[in-house]
Short mmCIF file of C-alpha atoms in Angstrom, two decimals:
data_model
loop_
_atom_site.label_atom_id
_atom_site.label_comp_id
_atom_site.label_asym_id
_atom_site.label_seq_id
_atom_site.Cartn_x
_atom_site.Cartn_y
_atom_site.Cartn_z
CA SER Y 1 -5.16 -10.26 3.44
CA GLN Y 2 -8.59 -11.83 3.33
CA GLN Y 3 -11.08 -9.84 5.25
CA GLY Y 4 -13.63 -12.42 6.19
CA GLU Y 5 -15.96 -15.20 5.46
CA GLU Y 6 -19.00 -15.54 3.29
CA ASP Y 7 -21.58 -18.20 3.56
CA PRO Y 8 -22.75 -20.23 2.05
CA GLN Y 9 -19.80 -20.98 -0.24
CA ALA Y 10 -22.22 -22.32 -2.81
CA LEU Y 11 -25.98 -21.95 -3.15
CA SER Y 12 -28.29 -23.63 -5.60
CA ILE Y 13 -31.92 -22.50 -5.89
CA GLN Y 14 -34.83 -22.67 -8.26
CA GLU Y 15 -35.78 -19.72 -10.39
CA GLY Y 16 -38.21 -17.47 -8.56
CA GLU Y 17 -36.86 -18.26 -5.13
CA ASN Y 18 -35.00 -15.77 -2.98
CA ALA Y 19 -31.24 -16.10 -2.45
CA THR Y 20 -29.56 -14.90 0.75
CA MET Y 21 -25.82 -14.61 1.09
CA ASN Y 22 -23.98 -13.59 4.23
CA CYS Y 23 -20.65 -11.90 4.76
CA SER Y 24 -18.62 -11.30 7.89
CA TYR Y 25 -15.60 -9.09 8.26
CA LYS Y 26 -12.96 -8.54 10.88
CA THR Y 27 -12.01 -4.89 11.19
CA SER Y 28 -13.80 -1.57 11.29
CA ILE Y 29 -14.97 -0.29 7.90
CA ASN Y 30 -16.10 2.81 6.11
CA ASN Y 31 -18.23 1.07 3.54
CA LEU Y 32 -19.21 -2.43 2.51
CA GLN Y 33 -19.91 -3.25 -1.13
CA TRP Y 34 -21.28 -6.22 -2.99
CA TYR Y 35 -19.96 -7.30 -6.35
CA ARG Y 36 -21.03 -9.90 -8.88
CA GLN Y 37 -18.69 -11.88 -11.12
CA ASN Y 38 -19.73 -14.10 -13.97
CA SER Y 39 -17.47 -17.05 -14.59
CA GLY Y 40 -14.13 -15.89 -15.95
CA ARG Y 41 -15.24 -12.28 -16.25
CA GLY Y 42 -14.67 -8.99 -14.48
CA LEU Y 43 -16.46 -7.53 -11.52
CA VAL Y 44 -19.81 -5.76 -11.61
CA HIS Y 45 -20.60 -3.40 -8.75
CA LEU Y 46 -24.03 -4.07 -7.27
CA ILE Y 47 -24.50 -1.94 -4.20
CA LEU Y 48 -22.65 0.02 -1.52
CA ILE Y 49 -23.77 0.44 2.04
CA ARG Y 50 -22.08 2.87 4.38
CA SER Y 51 -21.07 2.00 7.91
CA ASN Y 52 -23.78 4.25 9.33
CA GLU Y 53 -26.53 2.62 7.26
CA ARG Y 54 -28.41 -0.49 8.25
CA GLU Y 55 -30.31 -1.40 5.11
CA LYS Y 56 -30.32 -0.49 1.47
CA HIS Y 57 -32.37 -1.53 -1.54
CA SER Y 58 -31.69 -1.51 -5.24
CA GLY Y 59 -34.20 -3.22 -7.48
CA ARG Y 60 -34.33 -6.86 -6.47
CA LEU Y 61 -31.39 -6.46 -4.14
CA ARG Y 62 -31.58 -5.82 -0.44
CA VAL Y 63 -28.44 -5.38 1.64
CA THR Y 64 -28.25 -5.21 5.40
CA LEU Y 65 -25.30 -4.24 7.58
CA ASP Y 66 -24.81 -4.95 11.26
CA THR Y 67 -21.62 -3.25 12.36
CA SER Y 68 -21.97 -4.60 15.91
CA LYS Y 69 -21.74 -8.13 14.53
CA LYS Y 70 -19.44 -7.15 11.65
CA SER Y 71 -21.73 -8.81 9.17
CA SER Y 72 -23.76 -8.07 6.10
CA SER Y 73 -26.28 -9.92 4.03
CA LEU Y 74 -27.32 -9.71 0.39
CA LEU Y 75 -30.83 -10.82 -0.57
CA ILE Y 76 -31.75 -11.31 -4.19
CA THR Y 77 -35.48 -11.64 -4.57
CA ALA Y 78 -37.32 -13.52 -7.33
CA SER Y 79 -34.09 -14.94 -8.68
CA ARG Y 80 -33.55 -15.56 -12.36
CA ALA Y 81 -31.25 -17.94 -14.21
CA ALA Y 82 -29.26 -14.88 -15.27
CA ASP Y 83 -28.41 -14.24 -11.62
CA THR Y 84 -26.12 -17.26 -11.71
CA ALA Y 85 -22.71 -15.89 -10.76
CA SER Y 86 -20.30 -15.50 -7.87
CA TYR Y 87 -21.08 -12.79 -5.36
CA PHE Y 88 -18.44 -11.09 -3.23
CA CYS Y 89 -18.59 -8.61 -0.41
CA ALA Y 90 -15.76 -6.15 -0.11
CA THR Y 91 -14.89 -3.66 2.59
CA ASP Y 92 -12.80 -0.51 2.61
CA GLY Y 93 -11.29 1.64 5.28
CA SER Y 94 -10.33 5.29 5.36
CA GLY Y 95 -7.79 6.84 3.05
CA ASN Y 96 -6.51 5.43 -0.19
CA THR Y 97 -6.83 1.79 0.86
CA PRO Y 98 -7.74 -1.22 -1.26
CA LEU Y 99 -10.97 -3.12 -1.15
CA VAL Y 100 -10.68 -6.33 0.82
CA PHE Y 101 -12.82 -9.14 -0.57
CA GLY Y 102 -14.66 -11.91 1.15
CA LYS Y 103 -14.39 -15.46 -0.09
CA GLY Y 104 -17.57 -15.25 -2.13
CA THR Y 105 -20.69 -17.28 -2.70
CA ARG Y 106 -21.28 -19.18 -5.95
CA LEU Y 107 -24.96 -18.90 -6.74
CA SER Y 108 -26.67 -21.22 -9.22
CA VAL Y 109 -30.20 -20.43 -10.22
CA ILE Y 110 -31.89 -23.33 -11.97
CA ALA Y 111 -34.54 -22.57 -14.53
CA GLY Q 1 -17.40 7.63 -15.01
CA ALA Q 2 -13.83 6.73 -14.18
CA VAL Q 3 -12.59 3.92 -16.41
CA VAL Q 4 -9.55 1.72 -16.11
CA SER Q 5 -8.56 0.01 -19.34
CA GLN Q 6 -6.69 -3.28 -18.81
CA HIS Q 7 -4.81 -5.15 -21.53
CA PRO Q 8 -4.46 -7.82 -22.61
CA SER Q 9 -7.73 -9.50 -21.63
CA TRP Q 10 -6.12 -12.89 -22.03
CA VAL Q 11 -2.66 -14.23 -22.75
CA ILE Q 12 -1.07 -17.61 -23.13
CA CYS Q 13 2.68 -17.83 -22.65
CA LYS Q 14 5.36 -20.48 -22.33
CA SER Q 15 7.02 -21.29 -19.04
CA GLY Q 16 10.02 -19.11 -18.41
CA THR Q 17 8.83 -16.14 -20.38
CA SER Q 18 7.61 -12.82 -19.09
CA VAL Q 19 4.23 -11.20 -19.54
CA LYS Q 20 3.31 -7.57 -19.08
CA ILE Q 21 -0.18 -6.46 -18.07
CA GLU Q 22 -1.15 -2.78 -18.43
CA CYS Q 23 -3.79 -0.76 -16.67
CA ARG Q 24 -4.55 2.73 -17.91
CA SER Q 25 -6.81 5.23 -16.24
CA LEU Q 26 -8.64 6.86 -19.11
CA ASP Q 27 -10.35 9.89 -17.69
CA PHE Q 28 -8.78 10.38 -14.30
CA GLN Q 29 -5.39 10.32 -12.66
CA ALA Q 30 -4.65 7.26 -10.58
CA THR Q 31 -1.93 7.95 -8.09
CA THR Q 32 -2.45 4.49 -6.68
CA MET Q 33 -3.35 1.21 -8.39
CA PHE Q 34 -4.22 -1.98 -6.57
CA TRP Q 35 -3.33 -5.34 -8.17
CA TYR Q 36 -5.27 -8.46 -7.36
CA ARG Q 37 -4.92 -12.09 -8.31
CA GLN Q 38 -7.76 -14.61 -8.45
CA PHE Q 39 -7.29 -18.36 -8.76
CA PRO Q 40 -10.17 -20.48 -10.07
CA LYS Q 41 -13.14 -20.68 -7.72
CA GLN Q 42 -11.43 -18.41 -5.24
CA SER Q 43 -11.72 -14.77 -4.25
CA LEU Q 44 -9.63 -11.78 -5.22
CA MET Q 45 -6.45 -11.51 -3.18
CA LEU Q 46 -4.55 -8.25 -3.04
CA MET Q 47 -1.03 -8.72 -4.41
CA ALA Q 48 0.43 -5.25 -4.30
CA THR Q 49 -0.24 -1.56 -4.32
CA SER Q 50 1.53 0.61 -6.84
CA ASN Q 51 2.09 4.30 -6.26
CA GLU Q 52 3.04 6.75 -8.97
CA GLY Q 53 6.67 7.67 -8.78
CA SER Q 54 7.57 5.37 -5.90
CA LYS Q 55 8.13 1.69 -5.17
CA ALA Q 56 5.21 -0.64 -4.93
CA THR Q 57 4.26 -2.28 -1.70
CA TYR Q 58 3.69 -6.02 -1.80
CA GLU Q 59 1.47 -8.22 0.35
CA GLN Q 60 3.04 -10.91 2.43
CA GLY Q 61 3.97 -13.92 0.36
CA VAL Q 62 4.07 -12.08 -2.98
CA GLU Q 63 7.54 -12.11 -4.58
CA LYS Q 64 8.45 -8.61 -5.61
CA ASP Q 65 11.19 -9.82 -7.94
CA LYS Q 66 8.77 -12.05 -9.78
CA PHE Q 67 5.87 -9.61 -10.01
CA LEU Q 68 7.38 -6.37 -11.17
CA ILE Q 69 5.18 -3.33 -10.81
CA ASN Q 70 5.83 -0.04 -12.49
CA HIS Q 71 3.72 3.08 -12.04
CA ALA Q 72 5.69 5.64 -14.00
CA SER Q 73 2.83 8.01 -14.74
CA LEU Q 74 -0.49 9.04 -13.30
CA THR Q 75 -2.35 7.10 -15.95
CA LEU Q 76 -0.41 3.90 -16.37
CA SER Q 77 0.51 1.06 -14.05
CA THR Q 78 2.02 -2.20 -15.27
CA LEU Q 79 2.48 -5.64 -13.78
CA THR Q 80 5.11 -7.87 -15.31
CA VAL Q 81 5.07 -11.55 -14.40
CA THR Q 82 8.65 -12.64 -14.90
CA SER Q 83 9.82 -16.18 -15.60
CA ALA Q 84 6.23 -17.34 -15.56
CA HIS Q 85 5.37 -20.82 -14.37
CA PRO Q 86 2.16 -22.79 -14.69
CA GLU Q 87 1.28 -21.99 -11.09
CA ASP Q 88 1.18 -18.30 -12.03
CA SER Q 89 -1.80 -19.04 -14.25
CA SER Q 90 -4.54 -16.90 -12.79
CA PHE Q 91 -6.89 -13.97 -13.34
CA TYR Q 92 -5.14 -10.64 -12.65
CA ILE Q 93 -7.19 -7.48 -12.15
CA CYS Q 94 -6.29 -3.88 -11.30
CA SER Q 95 -8.32 -1.36 -9.36
CA ALA Q 96 -8.14 2.29 -8.42
CA ARG Q 97 -10.01 4.27 -5.84
CA VAL Q 98 -12.01 7.07 -7.41
CA GLY Q 99 -13.00 10.11 -5.46
CA GLY Q 100 -14.40 9.59 -2.01
CA ALA Q 101 -17.45 7.75 -0.73
CA GLY Q 102 -16.11 4.29 -1.40
CA GLY Q 103 -15.83 4.53 -5.16
CA TYR Q 104 -13.56 2.04 -6.88
CA THR Q 105 -13.09 1.21 -10.51
CA PHE Q 106 -11.76 -2.06 -11.86
CA GLY Q 107 -10.04 -3.13 -15.02
CA SER Q 108 -11.69 -5.92 -16.95
CA GLY Q 109 -9.03 -8.40 -15.90
CA THR Q 110 -6.36 -10.48 -17.62
CA ARG Q 111 -6.59 -14.23 -17.84
CA LEU Q 112 -3.00 -15.58 -17.83
CA THR Q 113 -2.33 -19.17 -18.84
CA VAL Q 114 1.23 -20.41 -18.62
CA VAL Q 115 1.93 -23.61 -20.53
#
């Protein structure tokens, strides 16, 4: 089952600008993760944030999590053309449960 | 790190034929494998969960007789698309949970095209 929504569905920005993508989910979670997928390729794990964390940074990535609103955001700063890809949030619960993916945001960074 | 090897990476088959996709855990034992399907410009949707030595559990709307899952060992799970039709053309990807703390590993995916 699909966990939640991501917005925007598509985002087009100029190189150097920041890109913000949002994700909402429906049930309680243990962790929320963000993945990147280049067209027709596999998934690349970007960052994981635990349910008791509010913000996390990794290089040009900044992730926030608001469990009261069941939402997360991914900020990519100083975007590059190579950041062009689809970005998905995914949540997991306790035990040996699968990741549940959001609908994703297609990011286009124009050089 | 834990690696899942998925083969083939792409396959083209004729309508009515069957295609088998394999996912092998290379350096760990995967008691459970999750199978996802992704249509173009859409997200990954969980199809089924395979468990070593027992029957797979399928998500609502996924035909178990069409998508046969076998998890006969702790290192191999297979998905067979039987009597494939063009509407089965999709990207199929497997995943296993690794350790605790939210770790998951994914196969590289299989692009299936049914003509």
